[in-house]
Amino acid sequence: MTGYRKIDMAAWPRREHYQYYTEKLKIECNMTVPINVKNLLDFCHESGHKFYPSIIYLVTKVLNQMENFRMFRDAEGNLCVWDQVVPNYTIFHEDDKTFSDCWTGYTDDFETFYREITEDMEKGYKKRGIKVKAGQPANFYCISCVPWAAFTAFGSRTVNSTEPVYFPIITMGKYEKSGDRILMPVNLMIAHAVADGYHAGMFFQRLQEAVDRLSKRNQDPE
């Protein structure tokens, strides 16, 4: 499991916001933004990489650049930041229309991550049940895809939970052609205690920039 550090509340600019959204108004917020994935699709078609593990890499890379999306509370209730987060993703079973959860450790090197996640996915396709890989670390975030619908909004939460979820929940939808773009809806859900609209906006901006930087000559998606 990766390391972490405690937030210095005395010096943290969001300390009052954090206290307000943990003590008085415990809410989650979510935002859906269409991301132009044409460059990513071109990259995948030309290089032979699969789309789903490739977009998971880009999302994880962006989340690891922003500490607000790596926050959690330790056993003593202190707000902390993981050194990095790893993706916990869903695998769809076409034959019986069920899904399973799996996770893969993160490395910034695209080819290494891609090899490891596709190996995990192949193993996961052969199993059934909610969890198909043991040892899920605490520093995870959730990411899944609903490729059957090009939704314009999406929301989910734990029923009867009294505490918001601090880790990000990312849900992607069906991509569709729009002029010279190919747009895919991406939804982000996060606790307002750790992130505001600014942070959500920066996540989508950086994700679009990461997709736009892709080379069409089979270079790594950096």
mmCIF file with all atom_site columns, C-alpha atoms in Angstrom:
data_model
loop_
_atom_site.group_PDB
_atom_site.id
_atom_site.type_symbol
_atom_site.label_atom_id
_atom_site.label_alt_id
_atom_site.label_comp_id
_atom_site.label_asym_id
_atom_site.label_entity_id
_atom_site.label_seq_id
_atom_site.pdbx_PDB_ins_code
_atom_site.Cartn_x
_atom_site.Cartn_y
_atom_site.Cartn_z
_atom_site.occupancy
_atom_site.B_iso_or_equiv
_atom_site.pdbx_formal_charge
_atom_site.auth_seq_id
_atom_site.auth_comp_id
_atom_site.auth_asym_id
_atom_site.auth_atom_id
_atom_site.pdbx_PDB_model_num
ATOM 1   C CA . MET A 1 1   ? 0.000   0.000   0.000   1.00 0.00 ? 1   MET A CA 1
ATOM 2   C CA . THR A 1 2   ? 1.216   3.470   -0.830  1.00 0.00 ? 2   THR A CA 1
ATOM 3   C CA . GLY A 1 3   ? 2.176   6.053   1.746   1.00 0.00 ? 3   GLY A CA 1
ATOM 4   C CA . TYR A 1 4   ? 0.287   9.148   2.802   1.00 0.00 ? 4   TYR A CA 1
ATOM 5   C CA . ARG A 1 5   ? 0.607   12.368  4.764   1.00 0.00 ? 5   ARG A CA 1
ATOM 6   C CA . LYS A 1 6   ? -1.685  14.248  7.116   1.00 0.00 ? 6   LYS A CA 1
ATOM 7   C CA . ILE A 1 7   ? -3.107  17.591  6.054   1.00 0.00 ? 7   ILE A CA 1
ATOM 8   C CA . ASP A 1 8   ? -1.788  20.505  8.114   1.00 0.00 ? 8   ASP A CA 1
ATOM 9   C CA . MET A 1 9   ? -5.148  22.023  8.997   1.00 0.00 ? 9   MET A CA 1
ATOM 10  C CA . ALA A 1 10  ? -3.609  25.203  10.401  1.00 0.00 ? 10  ALA A CA 1
ATOM 11  C CA . ALA A 1 11  ? -2.097  26.010  6.995   1.00 0.00 ? 11  ALA A CA 1
ATOM 12  C CA . TRP A 1 12  ? -4.681  24.457  4.656   1.00 0.00 ? 12  TRP A CA 1
ATOM 13  C CA . PRO A 1 13  ? -6.694  27.138  2.782   1.00 0.00 ? 13  PRO A CA 1
ATOM 14  C CA . ARG A 1 14  ? -9.821  24.923  2.655   1.00 0.00 ? 14  ARG A CA 1
ATOM 15  C CA . ARG A 1 15  ? -9.931  24.126  6.376   1.00 0.00 ? 15  ARG A CA 1
ATOM 16  C CA . GLU A 1 16  ? -13.129 26.138  6.987   1.00 0.00 ? 16  GLU A CA 1
ATOM 17  C CA . HIS A 1 17  ? -14.817 24.627  3.945   1.00 0.00 ? 17  HIS A CA 1
ATOM 18  C CA . TYR A 1 18  ? -13.803 21.158  5.086   1.00 0.00 ? 18  TYR A CA 1
ATOM 19  C CA . GLN A 1 19  ? -15.183 21.730  8.566   1.00 0.00 ? 19  GLN A CA 1
ATOM 20  C CA . TYR A 1 20  ? -18.439 23.128  7.198   1.00 0.00 ? 20  TYR A CA 1
ATOM 21  C CA . TYR A 1 21  ? -19.000 20.216  4.814   1.00 0.00 ? 21  TYR A CA 1
ATOM 22  C CA . THR A 1 22  ? -18.107 17.595  7.420   1.00 0.00 ? 22  THR A CA 1
ATOM 23  C CA . GLU A 1 23  ? -19.960 19.063  10.397  1.00 0.00 ? 23  GLU A CA 1
ATOM 24  C CA . LYS A 1 24  ? -22.958 20.986  9.040   1.00 0.00 ? 24  LYS A CA 1
ATOM 25  C CA . LEU A 1 25  ? -23.685 19.992  5.457   1.00 0.00 ? 25  LEU A CA 1
ATOM 26  C CA . LYS A 1 26  ? -22.465 16.531  4.505   1.00 0.00 ? 26  LYS A CA 1
ATOM 27  C CA . ILE A 1 27  ? -23.040 16.461  0.782   1.00 0.00 ? 27  ILE A CA 1
ATOM 28  C CA . GLU A 1 28  ? -21.595 14.970  -2.355  1.00 0.00 ? 28  GLU A CA 1
ATOM 29  C CA . CYS A 1 29  ? -21.525 16.723  -5.677  1.00 0.00 ? 29  CYS A CA 1
ATOM 30  C CA . ASN A 1 30  ? -21.256 15.363  -9.191  1.00 0.00 ? 30  ASN A CA 1
ATOM 31  C CA . MET A 1 31  ? -20.578 16.858  -12.585 1.00 0.00 ? 31  MET A CA 1
ATOM 32  C CA . THR A 1 32  ? -20.851 15.427  -16.088 1.00 0.00 ? 32  THR A CA 1
ATOM 33  C CA . VAL A 1 33  ? -18.743 16.834  -18.925 1.00 0.00 ? 33  VAL A CA 1
ATOM 34  C CA . PRO A 1 34  ? -18.417 15.594  -22.533 1.00 0.00 ? 34  PRO A CA 1
ATOM 35  C CA . ILE A 1 35  ? -14.803 14.738  -23.338 1.00 0.00 ? 35  ILE A CA 1
ATOM 36  C CA . ASN A 1 36  ? -13.618 14.651  -26.946 1.00 0.00 ? 36  ASN A CA 1
ATOM 37  C CA . VAL A 1 37  ? -11.948 11.231  -27.201 1.00 0.00 ? 37  VAL A CA 1
ATOM 38  C CA . LYS A 1 38  ? -11.169 11.301  -30.930 1.00 0.00 ? 38  LYS A CA 1
ATOM 39  C CA . ASN A 1 39  ? -7.407  11.457  -30.350 1.00 0.00 ? 39  ASN A CA 1
ATOM 40  C CA . LEU A 1 40  ? -7.575  8.540   -27.938 1.00 0.00 ? 40  LEU A CA 1
ATOM 41  C CA . LEU A 1 41  ? -9.583  6.450   -30.389 1.00 0.00 ? 41  LEU A CA 1
ATOM 42  C CA . ASP A 1 42  ? -7.122  7.300   -33.175 1.00 0.00 ? 42  ASP A CA 1
ATOM 43  C CA . PHE A 1 43  ? -4.231  6.346   -30.901 1.00 0.00 ? 43  PHE A CA 1
ATOM 44  C CA . CYS A 1 44  ? -5.855  3.033   -29.987 1.00 0.00 ? 44  CYS A CA 1
ATOM 45  C CA . HIS A 1 45  ? -6.732  2.149   -33.590 1.00 0.00 ? 45  HIS A CA 1
ATOM 46  C CA . GLU A 1 46  ? -3.229  2.896   -34.848 1.00 0.00 ? 46  GLU A CA 1
ATOM 47  C CA . SER A 1 47  ? -1.292  1.347   -31.973 1.00 0.00 ? 47  SER A CA 1
ATOM 48  C CA . GLY A 1 48  ? -3.513  -1.645  -31.240 1.00 0.00 ? 48  GLY A CA 1
ATOM 49  C CA . HIS A 1 49  ? -4.232  -0.593  -27.652 1.00 0.00 ? 49  HIS A CA 1
ATOM 50  C CA . LYS A 1 50  ? -7.693  -1.087  -26.158 1.00 0.00 ? 50  LYS A CA 1
ATOM 51  C CA . PHE A 1 51  ? -9.763  1.966   -25.300 1.00 0.00 ? 51  PHE A CA 1
ATOM 52  C CA . TYR A 1 52  ? -10.987 1.061   -21.799 1.00 0.00 ? 52  TYR A CA 1
ATOM 53  C CA . PRO A 1 53  ? -7.618  0.380   -20.130 1.00 0.00 ? 53  PRO A CA 1
ATOM 54  C CA . SER A 1 54  ? -6.122  3.371   -21.958 1.00 0.00 ? 54  SER A CA 1
ATOM 55  C CA . ILE A 1 55  ? -8.734  5.841   -20.673 1.00 0.00 ? 55  ILE A CA 1
ATOM 56  C CA . ILE A 1 56  ? -8.377  4.360   -17.177 1.00 0.00 ? 56  ILE A CA 1
ATOM 57  C CA . TYR A 1 57  ? -4.665  5.179   -17.369 1.00 0.00 ? 57  TYR A CA 1
ATOM 58  C CA . LEU A 1 58  ? -5.355  8.787   -18.364 1.00 0.00 ? 58  LEU A CA 1
ATOM 59  C CA . VAL A 1 59  ? -7.998  9.298   -15.663 1.00 0.00 ? 59  VAL A CA 1
ATOM 60  C CA . THR A 1 60  ? -5.712  7.810   -13.007 1.00 0.00 ? 60  THR A CA 1
ATOM 61  C CA . LYS A 1 61  ? -2.804  9.927   -14.173 1.00 0.00 ? 61  LYS A CA 1
ATOM 62  C CA . VAL A 1 62  ? -4.876  13.110  -13.863 1.00 0.00 ? 62  VAL A CA 1
ATOM 63  C CA . LEU A 1 63  ? -6.288  12.181  -10.444 1.00 0.00 ? 63  LEU A CA 1
ATOM 64  C CA . ASN A 1 64  ? -2.780  11.560  -9.166  1.00 0.00 ? 64  ASN A CA 1
ATOM 65  C CA . GLN A 1 65  ? -1.816  15.092  -10.183 1.00 0.00 ? 65  GLN A CA 1
ATOM 66  C CA . MET A 1 66  ? -4.487  16.592  -7.880  1.00 0.00 ? 66  MET A CA 1
ATOM 67  C CA . GLU A 1 67  ? -4.325  16.015  -4.119  1.00 0.00 ? 67  GLU A CA 1
ATOM 68  C CA . ASN A 1 68  ? -8.011  16.856  -3.571  1.00 0.00 ? 68  ASN A CA 1
ATOM 69  C CA . PHE A 1 69  ? -8.884  13.588  -5.306  1.00 0.00 ? 69  PHE A CA 1
ATOM 70  C CA . ARG A 1 70  ? -6.506  11.523  -3.168  1.00 0.00 ? 70  ARG A CA 1
ATOM 71  C CA . MET A 1 71  ? -7.907  12.416  0.244   1.00 0.00 ? 71  MET A CA 1
ATOM 72  C CA . PHE A 1 72  ? -9.241  10.183  3.013   1.00 0.00 ? 72  PHE A CA 1
ATOM 73  C CA . ARG A 1 73  ? -9.638  10.115  6.773   1.00 0.00 ? 73  ARG A CA 1
ATOM 74  C CA . ASP A 1 74  ? -7.458  7.828   8.862   1.00 0.00 ? 74  ASP A CA 1
ATOM 75  C CA . ALA A 1 75  ? -8.581  5.765   11.847  1.00 0.00 ? 75  ALA A CA 1
ATOM 76  C CA . GLU A 1 76  ? -8.231  8.809   14.139  1.00 0.00 ? 76  GLU A CA 1
ATOM 77  C CA . GLY A 1 77  ? -10.310 10.990  11.833  1.00 0.00 ? 77  GLY A CA 1
ATOM 78  C CA . ASN A 1 78  ? -7.408  13.029  10.480  1.00 0.00 ? 78  ASN A CA 1
ATOM 79  C CA . LEU A 1 79  ? -7.688  14.241  6.903   1.00 0.00 ? 79  LEU A CA 1
ATOM 80  C CA . CYS A 1 80  ? -4.869  12.718  4.868   1.00 0.00 ? 80  CYS A CA 1
ATOM 81  C CA . VAL A 1 81  ? -3.626  12.517  1.286   1.00 0.00 ? 81  VAL A CA 1
ATOM 82  C CA . TRP A 1 82  ? -2.467  9.322   -0.374  1.00 0.00 ? 82  TRP A CA 1
ATOM 83  C CA . ASP A 1 83  ? 0.801   9.521   -2.309  1.00 0.00 ? 83  ASP A CA 1
ATOM 84  C CA . GLN A 1 84  ? -1.153  7.973   -5.179  1.00 0.00 ? 84  GLN A CA 1
ATOM 85  C CA . VAL A 1 85  ? -4.481  6.303   -5.898  1.00 0.00 ? 85  VAL A CA 1
ATOM 86  C CA . VAL A 1 86  ? -5.125  3.152   -7.929  1.00 0.00 ? 86  VAL A CA 1
ATOM 87  C CA . PRO A 1 87  ? -8.138  2.333   -10.116 1.00 0.00 ? 87  PRO A CA 1
ATOM 88  C CA . ASN A 1 88  ? -10.857 -0.049  -9.024  1.00 0.00 ? 88  ASN A CA 1
ATOM 89  C CA . TYR A 1 89  ? -12.803 -0.742  -12.215 1.00 0.00 ? 89  TYR A CA 1
ATOM 90  C CA . THR A 1 90  ? -15.685 -2.866  -13.452 1.00 0.00 ? 90  THR A CA 1
ATOM 91  C CA . ILE A 1 91  ? -15.490 -5.743  -15.901 1.00 0.00 ? 91  ILE A CA 1
ATOM 92  C CA . PHE A 1 92  ? -18.657 -6.584  -17.841 1.00 0.00 ? 92  PHE A CA 1
ATOM 93  C CA . HIS A 1 93  ? -19.528 -10.204 -18.580 1.00 0.00 ? 93  HIS A CA 1
ATOM 94  C CA . GLU A 1 94  ? -21.305 -10.260 -21.915 1.00 0.00 ? 94  GLU A CA 1
ATOM 95  C CA . ASP A 1 95  ? -22.742 -13.770 -21.568 1.00 0.00 ? 95  ASP A CA 1
ATOM 96  C CA . ASP A 1 96  ? -24.768 -13.259 -18.386 1.00 0.00 ? 96  ASP A CA 1
ATOM 97  C CA . LYS A 1 97  ? -24.835 -9.414  -18.290 1.00 0.00 ? 97  LYS A CA 1
ATOM 98  C CA . THR A 1 98  ? -23.237 -9.210  -14.837 1.00 0.00 ? 98  THR A CA 1
ATOM 99  C CA . PHE A 1 99  ? -20.130 -7.307  -13.805 1.00 0.00 ? 99  PHE A CA 1
ATOM 100 C CA . SER A 1 100 ? -17.179 -7.796  -11.494 1.00 0.00 ? 100 SER A CA 1
ATOM 101 C CA . ASP A 1 101 ? -14.849 -5.428  -9.672  1.00 0.00 ? 101 ASP A CA 1
ATOM 102 C CA . CYS A 1 102 ? -11.103 -5.559  -10.211 1.00 0.00 ? 102 CYS A CA 1
ATOM 103 C CA . TRP A 1 103 ? -8.155  -3.322  -9.353  1.00 0.00 ? 103 TRP A CA 1
ATOM 104 C CA . THR A 1 104 ? -4.680  -2.715  -10.718 1.00 0.00 ? 104 THR A CA 1
ATOM 105 C CA . GLY A 1 105 ? -1.710  -0.928  -9.191  1.00 0.00 ? 105 GLY A CA 1
ATOM 106 C CA . TYR A 1 106 ? -0.683  2.329   -10.843 1.00 0.00 ? 106 TYR A CA 1
ATOM 107 C CA . THR A 1 107 ? 2.594   3.249   -12.475 1.00 0.00 ? 107 THR A CA 1
ATOM 108 C CA . ASP A 1 108 ? 3.141   6.399   -14.510 1.00 0.00 ? 108 ASP A CA 1
ATOM 109 C CA . ASP A 1 109 ? 4.693   4.418   -17.361 1.00 0.00 ? 109 ASP A CA 1
ATOM 110 C CA . PHE A 1 110 ? 1.860   3.782   -19.790 1.00 0.00 ? 110 PHE A CA 1
ATOM 111 C CA . GLU A 1 111 ? 3.092   0.531   -21.323 1.00 0.00 ? 111 GLU A CA 1
ATOM 112 C CA . THR A 1 112 ? 3.804   -1.020  -17.920 1.00 0.00 ? 112 THR A CA 1
ATOM 113 C CA . PHE A 1 113 ? 0.395   -0.018  -16.572 1.00 0.00 ? 113 PHE A CA 1
ATOM 114 C CA . TYR A 1 114 ? -1.343  -1.133  -19.762 1.00 0.00 ? 114 TYR A CA 1
ATOM 115 C CA . ARG A 1 115 ? 0.284   -4.551  -19.629 1.00 0.00 ? 115 ARG A CA 1
ATOM 116 C CA . GLU A 1 116 ? -0.643  -5.055  -15.976 1.00 0.00 ? 116 GLU A CA 1
ATOM 117 C CA . ILE A 1 117 ? -4.250  -3.869  -16.261 1.00 0.00 ? 117 ILE A CA 1
ATOM 118 C CA . THR A 1 118 ? -4.969  -5.910  -19.386 1.00 0.00 ? 118 THR A CA 1
ATOM 119 C CA . GLU A 1 119 ? -3.562  -9.003  -17.649 1.00 0.00 ? 119 GLU A CA 1
ATOM 120 C CA . ASP A 1 120 ? -5.854  -8.337  -14.664 1.00 0.00 ? 120 ASP A CA 1
ATOM 121 C CA . MET A 1 121 ? -8.803  -7.776  -16.976 1.00 0.00 ? 121 MET A CA 1
ATOM 122 C CA . GLU A 1 122 ? -8.221  -11.041 -18.834 1.00 0.00 ? 122 GLU A CA 1
ATOM 123 C CA . LYS A 1 123 ? -8.164  -12.922 -15.538 1.00 0.00 ? 123 LYS A CA 1
ATOM 124 C CA . GLY A 1 124 ? -11.266 -11.059 -14.397 1.00 0.00 ? 124 GLY A CA 1
ATOM 125 C CA . TYR A 1 125 ? -13.240 -11.985 -17.506 1.00 0.00 ? 125 TYR A CA 1
ATOM 126 C CA . LYS A 1 126 ? -12.864 -15.644 -16.556 1.00 0.00 ? 126 LYS A CA 1
ATOM 127 C CA . LYS A 1 127 ? -14.307 -15.216 -13.052 1.00 0.00 ? 127 LYS A CA 1
ATOM 128 C CA . ARG A 1 128 ? -17.681 -14.274 -11.592 1.00 0.00 ? 128 ARG A CA 1
ATOM 129 C CA . GLY A 1 129 ? -18.737 -12.380 -8.495  1.00 0.00 ? 129 GLY A CA 1
ATOM 130 C CA . ILE A 1 130 ? -18.393 -8.824  -7.240  1.00 0.00 ? 130 ILE A CA 1
ATOM 131 C CA . LYS A 1 131 ? -14.684 -9.094  -6.439  1.00 0.00 ? 131 LYS A CA 1
ATOM 132 C CA . VAL A 1 132 ? -12.375 -11.010 -8.788  1.00 0.00 ? 132 VAL A CA 1
ATOM 133 C CA . LYS A 1 133 ? -9.001  -9.913  -7.383  1.00 0.00 ? 133 LYS A CA 1
ATOM 134 C CA . ALA A 1 134 ? -8.062  -10.158 -3.731  1.00 0.00 ? 134 ALA A CA 1
ATOM 135 C CA . GLY A 1 135 ? -6.057  -7.615  -1.751  1.00 0.00 ? 135 GLY A CA 1
ATOM 136 C CA . GLN A 1 136 ? -7.753  -4.401  -2.831  1.00 0.00 ? 136 GLN A CA 1
ATOM 137 C CA . PRO A 1 137 ? -5.697  -1.596  -1.260  1.00 0.00 ? 137 PRO A CA 1
ATOM 138 C CA . ALA A 1 138 ? -7.233  1.260   0.706   1.00 0.00 ? 138 ALA A CA 1
ATOM 139 C CA . ASN A 1 139 ? -5.938  3.899   -1.720  1.00 0.00 ? 139 ASN A CA 1
ATOM 140 C CA . PHE A 1 140 ? -8.416  3.133   -4.504  1.00 0.00 ? 140 PHE A CA 1
ATOM 141 C CA . TYR A 1 141 ? -10.901 5.170   -6.494  1.00 0.00 ? 141 TYR A CA 1
ATOM 142 C CA . CYS A 1 142 ? -13.801 3.786   -8.552  1.00 0.00 ? 142 CYS A CA 1
ATOM 143 C CA . ILE A 1 143 ? -14.130 3.953   -12.316 1.00 0.00 ? 143 ILE A CA 1
ATOM 144 C CA . SER A 1 144 ? -16.646 2.260   -14.593 1.00 0.00 ? 144 SER A CA 1
ATOM 145 C CA . CYS A 1 145 ? -18.229 2.562   -18.017 1.00 0.00 ? 145 CYS A CA 1
ATOM 146 C CA . VAL A 1 146 ? -21.862 2.501   -19.164 1.00 0.00 ? 146 VAL A CA 1
ATOM 147 C CA . PRO A 1 147 ? -21.303 2.211   -22.933 1.00 0.00 ? 147 PRO A CA 1
ATOM 148 C CA . TRP A 1 148 ? -24.998 1.672   -23.680 1.00 0.00 ? 148 TRP A CA 1
ATOM 149 C CA . ALA A 1 149 ? -26.078 5.271   -22.994 1.00 0.00 ? 149 ALA A CA 1
ATOM 150 C CA . ALA A 1 150 ? -24.711 8.708   -23.886 1.00 0.00 ? 150 ALA A CA 1
ATOM 151 C CA . PHE A 1 151 ? -26.047 10.222  -20.668 1.00 0.00 ? 151 PHE A CA 1
ATOM 152 C CA . THR A 1 152 ? -26.017 13.915  -19.821 1.00 0.00 ? 152 THR A CA 1
ATOM 153 C CA . ALA A 1 153 ? -26.032 13.393  -16.054 1.00 0.00 ? 153 ALA A CA 1
ATOM 154 C CA . PHE A 1 154 ? -25.310 10.552  -13.693 1.00 0.00 ? 154 PHE A CA 1
ATOM 155 C CA . GLY A 1 155 ? -25.447 10.104  -9.944  1.00 0.00 ? 155 GLY A CA 1
ATOM 156 C CA . SER A 1 156 ? -25.009 7.288   -7.431  1.00 0.00 ? 156 SER A CA 1
ATOM 157 C CA . ARG A 1 157 ? -24.514 7.107   -3.685  1.00 0.00 ? 157 ARG A CA 1
ATOM 158 C CA . THR A 1 158 ? -24.528 4.656   -0.819  1.00 0.00 ? 158 THR A CA 1
ATOM 159 C CA . VAL A 1 159 ? -28.053 4.196   0.523   1.00 0.00 ? 159 VAL A CA 1
ATOM 160 C CA . ASN A 1 160 ? -28.458 5.135   4.202   1.00 0.00 ? 160 ASN A CA 1
ATOM 161 C CA . SER A 1 161 ? -24.863 6.329   4.416   1.00 0.00 ? 161 SER A CA 1
ATOM 162 C CA . THR A 1 162 ? -24.299 9.214   6.825   1.00 0.00 ? 162 THR A CA 1
ATOM 163 C CA . GLU A 1 163 ? -20.896 10.117  5.411   1.00 0.00 ? 163 GLU A CA 1
ATOM 164 C CA . PRO A 1 164 ? -20.020 11.285  1.883   1.00 0.00 ? 164 PRO A CA 1
ATOM 165 C CA . VAL A 1 165 ? -17.551 9.289   -0.157  1.00 0.00 ? 165 VAL A CA 1
ATOM 166 C CA . TYR A 1 166 ? -14.120 10.919  -0.164  1.00 0.00 ? 166 TYR A CA 1
ATOM 167 C CA . PHE A 1 167 ? -12.637 8.910   -3.034  1.00 0.00 ? 167 PHE A CA 1
ATOM 168 C CA . PRO A 1 168 ? -13.642 9.897   -6.589  1.00 0.00 ? 168 PRO A CA 1
ATOM 169 C CA . ILE A 1 169 ? -16.244 7.893   -8.464  1.00 0.00 ? 169 ILE A CA 1
ATOM 170 C CA . ILE A 1 170 ? -15.833 8.191   -12.235 1.00 0.00 ? 170 ILE A CA 1
ATOM 171 C CA . THR A 1 171 ? -18.495 6.915   -14.641 1.00 0.00 ? 171 THR A CA 1
ATOM 172 C CA . MET A 1 172 ? -18.089 7.077   -18.412 1.00 0.00 ? 172 MET A CA 1
ATOM 173 C CA . GLY A 1 173 ? -20.827 6.683   -21.010 1.00 0.00 ? 173 GLY A CA 1
ATOM 174 C CA . LYS A 1 174 ? -21.263 5.911   -24.675 1.00 0.00 ? 174 LYS A CA 1
ATOM 175 C CA . TYR A 1 175 ? -19.216 8.053   -27.050 1.00 0.00 ? 175 TYR A CA 1
ATOM 176 C CA . GLU A 1 176 ? -20.905 9.519   -30.121 1.00 0.00 ? 176 GLU A CA 1
ATOM 177 C CA . LYS A 1 177 ? -19.764 11.482  -33.156 1.00 0.00 ? 177 LYS A CA 1
ATOM 178 C CA . SER A 1 178 ? -20.544 15.209  -33.050 1.00 0.00 ? 178 SER A CA 1
ATOM 179 C CA . GLY A 1 179 ? -19.220 17.052  -36.105 1.00 0.00 ? 179 GLY A CA 1
ATOM 180 C CA . ASP A 1 180 ? -15.468 16.451  -36.214 1.00 0.00 ? 180 ASP A CA 1
ATOM 181 C CA . ARG A 1 181 ? -15.426 15.413  -32.552 1.00 0.00 ? 181 ARG A CA 1
ATOM 182 C CA . ILE A 1 182 ? -16.266 12.164  -30.771 1.00 0.00 ? 182 ILE A CA 1
ATOM 183 C CA . LEU A 1 183 ? -17.770 13.015  -27.403 1.00 0.00 ? 183 LEU A CA 1
ATOM 184 C CA . MET A 1 184 ? -17.938 10.745  -24.370 1.00 0.00 ? 184 MET A CA 1
ATOM 185 C CA . PRO A 1 185 ? -19.803 11.799  -21.200 1.00 0.00 ? 185 PRO A CA 1
ATOM 186 C CA . VAL A 1 186 ? -17.661 11.533  -18.075 1.00 0.00 ? 186 VAL A CA 1
ATOM 187 C CA . ASN A 1 187 ? -19.201 11.934  -14.632 1.00 0.00 ? 187 ASN A CA 1
ATOM 188 C CA . LEU A 1 188 ? -17.232 12.772  -11.495 1.00 0.00 ? 188 LEU A CA 1
ATOM 189 C CA . MET A 1 189 ? -18.703 12.320  -8.010  1.00 0.00 ? 189 MET A CA 1
ATOM 190 C CA . ILE A 1 190 ? -16.820 13.545  -4.941  1.00 0.00 ? 190 ILE A CA 1
ATOM 191 C CA . ALA A 1 191 ? -17.455 14.745  -1.404  1.00 0.00 ? 191 ALA A CA 1
ATOM 192 C CA . HIS A 1 192 ? -17.807 18.523  -1.195  1.00 0.00 ? 192 HIS A CA 1
ATOM 193 C CA . ALA A 1 193 ? -15.671 18.369  1.951   1.00 0.00 ? 193 ALA A CA 1
ATOM 194 C CA . VAL A 1 194 ? -12.549 17.708  -0.106  1.00 0.00 ? 194 VAL A CA 1
ATOM 195 C CA . ALA A 1 195 ? -13.293 19.334  -3.459  1.00 0.00 ? 195 ALA A CA 1
ATOM 196 C CA . ASP A 1 196 ? -15.207 22.244  -4.968  1.00 0.00 ? 196 ASP A CA 1
ATOM 197 C CA . GLY A 1 197 ? -16.434 23.102  -8.452  1.00 0.00 ? 197 GLY A CA 1
ATOM 198 C CA . TYR A 1 198 ? -12.984 24.480  -9.248  1.00 0.00 ? 198 TYR A CA 1
ATOM 199 C CA . HIS A 1 199 ? -11.308 21.138  -8.617  1.00 0.00 ? 199 HIS A CA 1
ATOM 200 C CA . ALA A 1 200 ? -13.934 19.304  -10.653 1.00 0.00 ? 200 ALA A CA 1
ATOM 201 C CA . GLY A 1 201 ? -13.462 21.764  -13.499 1.00 0.00 ? 201 GLY A CA 1
ATOM 202 C CA . MET A 1 202 ? -9.670  21.330  -13.373 1.00 0.00 ? 202 MET A CA 1
ATOM 203 C CA . PHE A 1 203 ? -10.057 17.558  -13.472 1.00 0.00 ? 203 PHE A CA 1
ATOM 204 C CA . PHE A 1 204 ? -12.064 17.716  -16.698 1.00 0.00 ? 204 PHE A CA 1
ATOM 205 C CA . GLN A 1 205 ? -9.763  20.319  -18.210 1.00 0.00 ? 205 GLN A CA 1
ATOM 206 C CA . ARG A 1 206 ? -6.674  18.236  -17.473 1.00 0.00 ? 206 ARG A CA 1
ATOM 207 C CA . LEU A 1 207 ? -8.317  15.053  -18.713 1.00 0.00 ? 207 LEU A CA 1
ATOM 208 C CA . GLN A 1 208 ? -9.187  16.724  -22.013 1.00 0.00 ? 208 GLN A CA 1
ATOM 209 C CA . GLU A 1 209 ? -5.645  18.071  -22.272 1.00 0.00 ? 209 GLU A CA 1
ATOM 210 C CA . ALA A 1 210 ? -4.226  14.597  -21.605 1.00 0.00 ? 210 ALA A CA 1
ATOM 211 C CA . VAL A 1 211 ? -6.355  13.137  -24.400 1.00 0.00 ? 211 VAL A CA 1
ATOM 212 C CA . ASP A 1 212 ? -5.492  16.006  -26.750 1.00 0.00 ? 212 ASP A CA 1
ATOM 213 C CA . ARG A 1 213 ? -1.736  15.468  -26.224 1.00 0.00 ? 213 ARG A CA 1
ATOM 214 C CA . LEU A 1 214 ? -1.856  11.959  -27.670 1.00 0.00 ? 214 LEU A CA 1
ATOM 215 C CA . SER A 1 215 ? 0.365   11.320  -30.648 1.00 0.00 ? 215 SER A CA 1
ATOM 216 C CA . LYS A 1 216 ? -0.999  9.653   -33.742 1.00 0.00 ? 216 LYS A CA 1
ATOM 217 C CA . ARG A 1 217 ? 2.364   7.939   -34.203 1.00 0.00 ? 217 ARG A CA 1
ATOM 218 C CA . ASN A 1 218 ? 1.972   5.305   -31.509 1.00 0.00 ? 218 ASN A CA 1
ATOM 219 C CA . GLN A 1 219 ? 3.763   7.247   -28.795 1.00 0.00 ? 219 GLN A CA 1
ATOM 220 C CA . ASP A 1 220 ? 2.864   6.823   -25.158 1.00 0.00 ? 220 ASP A CA 1
ATOM 221 C CA . PRO A 1 221 ? -0.204  8.829   -24.047 1.00 0.00 ? 221 PRO A CA 1
ATOM 222 C CA . GLU A 1 222 ? 1.656   11.280  -21.827 1.00 0.00 ? 222 GLU A CA 1
#
